[in-house]
CSV table of N, CA and C in Angstrom, one decimal:
chain,number,residue,atom,x,y,z
A,17,MET,N,0.3,7.2,-18.5
A,17,MET,CA,-1.0,6.6,-18.7
A,17,MET,C,-2.1,7.6,-18.8
A,18,LEU,N,-2.1,8.6,-17.9
A,18,LEU,CA,-3.2,9.6,-17.9
A,18,LEU,C,-3.2,10.3,-19.3
A,19,PHE,N,-2.0,10.7,-19.8
A,19,PHE,CA,-1.9,11.4,-21.0
A,19,PHE,C,-2.5,10.6,-22.2
A,20,TYR,N,-2.2,9.3,-22.1
A,20,TYR,CA,-2.7,8.4,-23.2
A,20,TYR,C,-4.2,8.3,-23.1
A,21,CYS,N,-4.8,8.2,-21.9
A,21,CYS,CA,-6.3,8.1,-21.8
A,21,CYS,C,-6.9,9.4,-22.3
A,22,PHE,N,-6.3,10.6,-22.0
A,22,PHE,CA,-6.9,11.8,-22.4
A,22,PHE,C,-6.7,12.0,-23.9
A,23,SER,N,-5.7,11.5,-24.5
A,23,SER,CA,-5.4,11.7,-25.9
A,23,SER,C,-6.4,10.9,-26.8
A,24,LYS,N,-7.0,9.8,-26.2
A,24,LYS,CA,-8.0,9.0,-26.9
A,24,LYS,C,-9.4,9.5,-26.9
A,25,ILE,N,-9.7,10.6,-26.2
A,25,ILE,CA,-11.0,11.1,-26.1
A,25,ILE,C,-11.1,12.4,-27.0
A,26,ASN,N,-12.1,12.4,-27.9
A,26,ASN,CA,-12.3,13.6,-28.7
A,26,ASN,C,-13.4,14.4,-27.9
A,27,PHE,N,-13.0,15.4,-27.1
A,27,PHE,CA,-13.9,16.1,-26.3
A,27,PHE,C,-14.8,17.0,-27.2
A,28,LYS,N,-14.3,17.5,-28.3
A,28,LYS,CA,-15.1,18.4,-29.1
A,28,LYS,C,-16.2,17.6,-29.9
A,29,LYS,N,-16.0,16.4,-30.2
A,29,LYS,CA,-16.9,15.7,-31.0
A,29,LYS,C,-18.1,15.1,-30.3
A,30,GLU,N,-17.9,14.6,-29.1
A,30,GLU,CA,-18.9,14.0,-28.3
A,30,GLU,C,-19.0,14.6,-26.9
A,31,ASN,N,-20.1,14.4,-26.2
A,31,ASN,CA,-20.3,14.9,-24.9
A,31,ASN,C,-19.7,13.9,-23.9
A,32,LYS,N,-18.5,14.0,-23.5
A,32,LYS,CA,-17.8,13.1,-22.6
A,32,LYS,C,-17.6,13.7,-21.3
A,33,LYS,N,-17.5,12.9,-20.3
A,33,LYS,CA,-17.2,13.3,-18.9
A,33,LYS,C,-16.2,12.4,-18.3
A,34,ILE,N,-15.2,13.0,-17.7
A,34,ILE,CA,-14.1,12.3,-17.0
A,34,ILE,C,-14.3,12.6,-15.5
A,35,VAL,N,-14.4,11.6,-14.7
A,35,VAL,CA,-14.6,11.8,-13.3
A,35,VAL,C,-13.4,11.1,-12.6
A,36,PHE,N,-12.7,11.8,-11.8
A,36,PHE,CA,-11.6,11.3,-11.0
A,36,PHE,C,-12.1,10.9,-9.7
A,37,LEU,N,-12.1,9.6,-9.4
A,37,LEU,CA,-12.6,9.1,-8.1
A,37,LEU,C,-12.0,7.7,-7.8
A,38,GLY,N,-12.5,7.1,-6.8
A,38,GLY,CA,-12.0,5.7,-6.5
A,38,GLY,C,-10.9,5.7,-5.4
A,39,GLY,N,-11.2,5.1,-4.3
A,39,GLY,CA,-10.4,5.3,-3.2
A,39,GLY,C,-10.5,6.8,-2.8
A,40,GLU,N,-9.5,7.5,-2.6
A,40,GLU,CA,-9.5,8.9,-2.3
A,40,GLU,C,-8.4,9.6,-3.0
A,41,LEU,N,-8.8,10.6,-3.8
A,41,LEU,CA,-7.7,11.4,-4.5
A,41,LEU,C,-6.7,12.0,-3.6
A,42,GLY,N,-7.1,12.3,-2.4
A,42,GLY,CA,-6.1,12.9,-1.5
A,42,GLY,C,-5.0,12.0,-1.0
A,43,LEU,N,-5.2,10.7,-1.3
A,43,LEU,CA,-4.1,9.7,-1.0
A,43,LEU,C,-3.0,9.6,-2.1
A,44,LEU,N,-3.3,10.2,-3.3
A,44,LEU,CA,-2.3,10.2,-4.3
A,44,LEU,C,-1.2,11.1,-4.0
A,45,SER,N,-0.1,10.9,-4.7
A,45,SER,CA,1.1,11.7,-4.5
A,45,SER,C,0.8,13.1,-5.0
A,46,ARG,N,1.5,14.1,-4.4
A,46,ARG,CA,1.4,15.5,-4.9
A,46,ARG,C,1.7,15.6,-6.4
A,47,ASP,N,2.7,14.9,-6.9
A,47,ASP,CA,3.1,15.0,-8.3
A,47,ASP,C,2.0,14.5,-9.2
A,48,ILE,N,1.4,13.4,-8.8
A,48,ILE,CA,0.2,12.9,-9.6
A,48,ILE,C,-0.9,13.9,-9.6
A,49,LEU,N,-1.2,14.5,-8.4
A,49,LEU,CA,-2.3,15.4,-8.3
A,49,LEU,C,-2.0,16.7,-9.2
A,50,LEU,N,-0.8,17.1,-9.2
A,50,LEU,CA,-0.4,18.3,-10.1
A,50,LEU,C,-0.6,17.9,-11.5
A,51,GLU,N,-0.3,16.7,-11.9
A,51,GLU,CA,-0.5,16.3,-13.3
A,51,GLU,C,-2.0,16.3,-13.6
A,52,LEU,N,-2.8,15.8,-12.7
A,52,LEU,CA,-4.3,15.8,-12.8
A,52,LEU,C,-4.8,17.2,-12.9
A,53,ILE,N,-4.3,18.1,-12.2
A,53,ILE,CA,-4.7,19.5,-12.2
A,53,ILE,C,-4.4,20.1,-13.6
A,54,ASN,N,-3.2,19.8,-14.1
A,54,ASN,CA,-2.9,20.3,-15.5
A,54,ASN,C,-3.8,19.8,-16.5
A,55,LEU,N,-4.1,18.5,-16.5
A,55,LEU,CA,-5.0,17.9,-17.4
A,55,LEU,C,-6.4,18.4,-17.3
A,56,SER,N,-6.8,18.6,-16.0
A,56,SER,CA,-8.2,19.2,-15.8
A,56,SER,C,-8.3,20.6,-16.3
A,57,LYS,N,-7.3,21.4,-16.1
A,57,LYS,CA,-7.3,22.8,-16.6
A,57,LYS,C,-7.4,22.8,-18.1
A,58,LYS,N,-6.7,21.9,-18.7
A,58,LYS,CA,-6.6,21.8,-20.2
A,58,LYS,C,-8.0,21.5,-20.8
A,59,TYR,N,-8.7,20.5,-20.1
A,59,TYR,CA,-9.9,20.0,-20.7
A,59,TYR,C,-11.2,20.5,-20.1
A,60,MET,N,-11.1,21.3,-19.0
A,60,MET,CA,-12.4,21.6,-18.3
A,60,MET,C,-13.2,22.7,-19.1
A,61,LYS,N,-12.6,23.3,-20.1
A,61,LYS,CA,-13.3,24.2,-21.0
A,61,LYS,C,-14.4,23.5,-21.7
A,62,TYR,N,-14.4,22.2,-21.8
A,62,TYR,CA,-15.4,21.4,-22.4
A,62,TYR,C,-16.4,20.9,-21.4
A,63,ASP,N,-16.3,21.4,-20.2
A,63,ASP,CA,-17.2,21.0,-19.1
A,63,ASP,C,-17.2,19.5,-18.9
A,64,SER,N,-16.1,18.9,-18.9
A,64,SER,CA,-15.9,17.4,-19.0
A,64,SER,C,-15.2,16.8,-17.8
A,65,ILE,N,-14.9,17.6,-16.8
A,65,ILE,CA,-14.0,17.1,-15.7
A,65,ILE,C,-14.8,17.2,-14.4
A,66,MET,N,-14.7,16.2,-13.5
A,66,MET,CA,-15.2,16.3,-12.2
A,66,MET,C,-14.3,15.5,-11.3
A,67,TRP,N,-13.9,16.1,-10.1
A,67,TRP,CA,-13.1,15.4,-9.1
A,67,TRP,C,-14.1,15.1,-8.0
A,68,MET,N,-14.0,13.8,-7.5
A,68,MET,CA,-14.8,13.4,-6.3
A,68,MET,C,-13.8,13.1,-5.2
A,69,THR,N,-14.1,13.6,-4.0
A,69,THR,CA,-13.3,13.5,-2.8
A,69,THR,C,-14.1,13.5,-1.6
A,70,ASN,N,-13.5,13.0,-0.5
A,70,ASN,CA,-14.1,13.2,0.8
A,70,ASN,C,-13.6,14.5,1.5
A,71,GLY,N,-12.8,15.2,0.8
A,71,GLY,CA,-12.2,16.5,1.3
A,71,GLY,C,-10.8,16.4,1.7
A,72,LEU,N,-10.2,15.2,1.7
A,72,LEU,CA,-8.8,15.0,2.1
A,72,LEU,C,-7.9,15.7,1.0
A,73,ILE,N,-8.4,15.9,-0.2
A,73,ILE,CA,-7.6,16.5,-1.2
A,73,ILE,C,-7.1,17.9,-0.8
A,74,PHE,N,-7.9,18.6,-0.1
A,74,PHE,CA,-7.6,20.0,0.3
A,74,PHE,C,-6.5,20.1,1.3
A,75,LYS,N,-6.2,19.0,2.0
A,75,LYS,CA,-5.1,18.9,2.9
A,75,LYS,C,-3.8,18.6,2.2
A,76,LYS,N,-3.9,17.8,1.1
A,76,LYS,CA,-2.7,17.4,0.3
A,76,LYS,C,-2.3,18.5,-0.6
A,77,ILE,N,-3.3,19.2,-1.2
A,77,ILE,CA,-3.0,20.2,-2.3
A,77,ILE,C,-4.1,21.3,-2.2
A,78,PRO,N,-3.9,22.1,-1.1
A,78,PRO,CA,-5.0,23.2,-0.9
A,78,PRO,C,-5.1,24.2,-2.0
A,79,GLU,N,-4.1,24.4,-2.8
A,79,GLU,CA,-4.3,25.4,-3.9
A,79,GLU,C,-5.2,24.9,-5.0
A,80,ILE,N,-5.7,23.7,-4.9
A,80,ILE,CA,-6.7,23.2,-5.9
A,80,ILE,C,-7.9,24.2,-6.0
A,81,ILE,N,-8.2,24.8,-4.8
A,81,ILE,CA,-9.4,25.7,-4.7
A,81,ILE,C,-9.2,26.8,-5.8
A,82,ASN,N,-8.0,27.2,-6.1
A,82,ASN,CA,-7.7,28.4,-6.9
A,82,ASN,C,-7.9,28.0,-8.4
A,83,TYR,N,-8.1,26.8,-8.8
A,83,TYR,CA,-8.1,26.4,-10.2
A,83,TYR,C,-9.5,26.3,-10.8
A,84,ASN,N,-10.5,26.5,-10.0
A,84,ASN,CA,-11.9,26.4,-10.5
A,84,ASN,C,-12.3,25.1,-11.1
A,85,ILE,N,-11.7,24.0,-10.7
A,85,ILE,CA,-12.0,22.7,-11.1
A,85,ILE,C,-13.2,22.2,-10.4
A,86,PRO,N,-14.2,21.6,-11.2
A,86,PRO,CA,-15.4,21.1,-10.5
A,86,PRO,C,-15.1,20.0,-9.5
A,87,ILE,N,-15.5,20.1,-8.3
A,87,ILE,CA,-15.2,19.1,-7.2
A,87,ILE,C,-16.5,18.8,-6.5
A,88,ASP,N,-16.7,17.5,-6.3
A,88,ASP,CA,-17.8,17.0,-5.5
A,88,ASP,C,-17.3,16.4,-4.2
A,89,ILE,N,-17.7,16.9,-3.1
A,89,ILE,CA,-17.2,16.4,-1.8
A,89,ILE,C,-18.3,15.5,-1.2
A,90,HIS,N,-17.9,14.2,-0.9
A,90,HIS,CA,-18.9,13.3,-0.3
A,90,HIS,C,-18.7,13.4,1.2
A,91,ILE,N,-19.9,13.5,1.9
A,91,ILE,CA,-19.9,13.5,3.3
A,91,ILE,C,-20.7,12.3,3.8
A,92,VAL,N,-20.0,11.5,4.5
A,92,VAL,CA,-20.7,10.2,5.0
A,92,VAL,C,-21.1,10.3,6.4
A,93,LYS,N,-20.2,10.8,7.3
A,93,LYS,CA,-20.4,10.7,8.7
A,93,LYS,C,-20.3,12.0,9.5
A,94,ASN,N,-19.3,12.8,9.2
A,94,ASN,CA,-18.9,13.9,10.1
A,94,ASN,C,-18.6,15.1,9.3
A,95,ILE,N,-19.5,16.1,9.3
A,95,ILE,CA,-19.2,17.4,8.6
A,95,ILE,C,-18.1,18.1,9.2
A,96,ASN,N,-17.7,17.9,10.4
A,96,ASN,CA,-16.6,18.6,11.1
A,96,ASN,C,-15.3,18.3,10.4
A,97,ASP,N,-15.2,17.2,9.7
A,97,ASP,CA,-13.9,16.8,9.0
A,97,ASP,C,-13.8,17.4,7.6
A,98,VAL,N,-14.8,18.1,7.2
A,98,VAL,CA,-14.9,18.6,5.8
A,98,VAL,C,-14.7,20.1,5.8
A,99,LEU,N,-13.9,20.6,4.8
A,99,LEU,CA,-13.8,22.0,4.6
A,99,LEU,C,-15.0,22.5,3.8
A,100,LEU,N,-15.7,23.5,4.4
A,100,LEU,CA,-16.9,24.0,3.8
A,100,LEU,C,-16.5,25.2,2.9
A,101,ILE,N,-16.8,25.1,1.7
A,101,ILE,CA,-16.4,26.1,0.7
A,101,ILE,C,-17.6,26.5,-0.1
A,102,ASN,N,-18.0,27.7,-0.1
A,102,ASN,CA,-19.2,28.2,-0.8
A,102,ASN,C,-18.6,28.7,-2.2
A,103,SER,N,-18.6,27.9,-3.2
A,103,SER,CA,-18.1,28.2,-4.5
A,103,SER,C,-18.9,27.5,-5.6
A,104,HIS,N,-19.1,28.2,-6.7
A,104,HIS,CA,-19.9,27.6,-7.8
A,104,HIS,C,-19.3,26.3,-8.3
A,105,ASN,N,-18.0,26.0,-8.2
A,105,ASN,CA,-17.5,24.8,-8.7
A,105,ASN,C,-17.4,23.7,-7.7
A,106,ILE,N,-17.9,23.9,-6.5
A,106,ILE,CA,-17.8,22.8,-5.5
A,106,ILE,C,-19.2,22.5,-5.0
A,107,SER,N,-19.5,21.2,-5.1
A,107,SER,CA,-20.8,20.7,-4.6
A,107,SER,C,-20.5,19.6,-3.5
A,108,TYR,N,-21.6,19.3,-2.8
A,108,TYR,CA,-21.5,18.4,-1.7
A,108,TYR,C,-22.5,17.3,-1.9
A,109,THR,N,-22.1,16.1,-1.7
A,109,THR,CA,-23.1,15.0,-1.7
A,109,THR,C,-23.1,14.3,-0.4
A,110,LEU,N,-24.3,14.3,0.2
A,110,LEU,CA,-24.5,13.7,1.5
A,110,LEU,C,-25.0,12.3,1.3
A,111,ILE,N,-24.3,11.3,1.8
A,111,ILE,CA,-24.6,9.9,1.7
A,111,ILE,C,-25.6,9.5,2.7
A,112,SER,N,-26.8,9.2,2.3
A,112,SER,CA,-27.9,8.9,3.3
A,112,SER,C,-28.1,7.3,3.4
A,113,THR,N,-28.1,6.9,4.6
A,113,THR,CA,-28.4,5.5,4.8
A,113,THR,C,-29.6,5.4,5.8
A,114,LYS,N,-30.1,4.2,6.1
A,114,LYS,CA,-31.2,4.1,7.0
A,114,LYS,C,-30.8,4.4,8.4
A,115,TYR,N,-29.5,4.5,8.7
A,115,TYR,CA,-28.9,4.7,10.0
A,115,TYR,C,-28.6,6.2,10.3
A,116,ASN,N,-28.6,7.1,9.3
A,116,ASN,CA,-28.1,8.4,9.6
A,116,ASN,C,-29.0,9.6,9.3
A,117,ASN,N,-30.3,9.4,9.5
A,117,ASN,CA,-31.3,10.5,9.3
A,117,ASN,C,-30.9,11.8,10.0
A,118,ASN,N,-30.5,11.7,11.3
A,118,ASN,CA,-30.2,12.8,12.0
A,118,ASN,C,-29.0,13.5,11.4
A,119,PHE,N,-28.0,12.7,11.0
A,119,PHE,CA,-26.8,13.3,10.3
A,119,PHE,C,-27.2,14.1,9.1
A,120,ILE,N,-28.1,13.6,8.3
A,120,ILE,CA,-28.5,14.3,7.1
A,120,ILE,C,-29.2,15.6,7.4
A,121,ASP,N,-30.1,15.6,8.4
A,121,ASP,CA,-30.8,16.8,8.8
A,121,ASP,C,-29.8,17.8,9.4
A,122,ASN,N,-28.9,17.4,10.2
A,122,ASN,CA,-27.9,18.3,10.9
A,122,ASN,C,-26.9,18.9,9.8
A,123,THR,N,-26.5,18.0,8.9
A,123,THR,CA,-25.5,18.4,7.9
A,123,THR,C,-26.2,19.4,6.9
A,124,THR,N,-27.4,19.1,6.5
A,124,THR,CA,-28.1,20.0,5.6
A,124,THR,C,-28.2,21.4,6.3
A,125,ASP,N,-28.6,21.4,7.6
A,125,ASP,CA,-28.7,22.7,8.3
A,125,ASP,C,-27.4,23.4,8.3
A,126,GLU,N,-26.3,22.7,8.6
A,126,GLU,CA,-25.0,23.3,8.7
A,126,GLU,C,-24.5,23.9,7.3
A,127,LEU,N,-24.8,23.2,6.2
A,127,LEU,CA,-24.4,23.7,4.9
A,127,LEU,C,-25.2,24.9,4.6
A,128,ILE,N,-26.5,24.9,4.9
A,128,ILE,CA,-27.3,26.1,4.6
A,128,ILE,C,-26.9,27.3,5.5
A,129,LYS,N,-26.5,27.0,6.7
A,129,LYS,CA,-26.0,28.1,7.7
A,129,LYS,C,-24.7,28.7,7.1
A,130,ASN,N,-23.9,27.9,6.4
A,130,ASN,CA,-22.7,28.4,5.8
A,130,ASN,C,-22.9,29.0,4.4
A,131,GLY,N,-24.2,29.2,4.0
A,131,GLY,CA,-24.4,29.7,2.7
A,131,GLY,C,-24.3,28.8,1.5
A,132,ILE,N,-24.2,27.5,1.8
A,132,ILE,CA,-23.9,26.5,0.7
A,132,ILE,C,-25.3,25.9,0.3
A,133,SER,N,-25.6,26.1,-0.9
A,133,SER,CA,-26.9,25.5,-1.4
A,133,SER,C,-26.6,24.4,-2.5
A,134,ASN,N,-25.4,24.3,-2.9
A,134,ASN,CA,-25.0,23.3,-3.9
A,134,ASN,C,-24.7,22.0,-3.3
A,135,PHE,N,-25.8,21.3,-2.8
A,135,PHE,CA,-25.6,20.0,-2.2
A,135,PHE,C,-26.7,19.1,-2.6
A,136,PHE,N,-26.5,17.8,-2.5
A,136,PHE,CA,-27.4,16.7,-2.9
A,136,PHE,C,-27.4,15.6,-1.8
A,137,VAL,N,-28.5,14.9,-1.7
A,137,VAL,CA,-28.6,13.8,-0.8
A,137,VAL,C,-28.7,12.6,-1.7
A,138,LYS,N,-27.7,11.6,-1.5
A,138,LYS,CA,-27.7,10.4,-2.3
A,138,LYS,C,-28.0,9.2,-1.4
A,139,PRO,N,-29.1,8.5,-1.7
A,139,PRO,CA,-29.4,7.3,-0.9
A,139,PRO,C,-28.5,6.2,-1.1
A,140,CYS,N,-28.2,5.4,-0.1
A,140,CYS,CA,-27.3,4.3,-0.2
A,140,CYS,C,-27.9,3.2,0.6
A,141,ASN,N,-27.8,1.9,0.2
A,141,ASN,CA,-28.4,0.8,0.9
A,141,ASN,C,-27.5,0.1,1.8
A,142,SER,N,-26.6,0.8,2.5
A,142,SER,CA,-25.7,0.1,3.4
A,142,SER,C,-25.9,0.5,4.8
């Protein structure tokens, strides 16, 4: 199914973006993740690929760090559960709610302390 979806997109003709998300990618089987890596490597030259994860992906397939695939790591509650990687292809999204202002401040400080400046705060109404 993945190959079919990718075959229907003309990356050269239009500015398309494929984002792998939904649930958690780290819950997929290793075989599926390896297929996604192969597809990502093939098409990322068009700057069209993004993986979104809560960081679990690095436990399932740690070598993904070596492939230079754009990855966005969502942090909702606890930065201690997240692998902090200072790399141009990895960004962090902090999910801000009306209940976690201290978390946002502390997490921002921790990211900066680790030399990570590629992060964003995304407001959420929950």
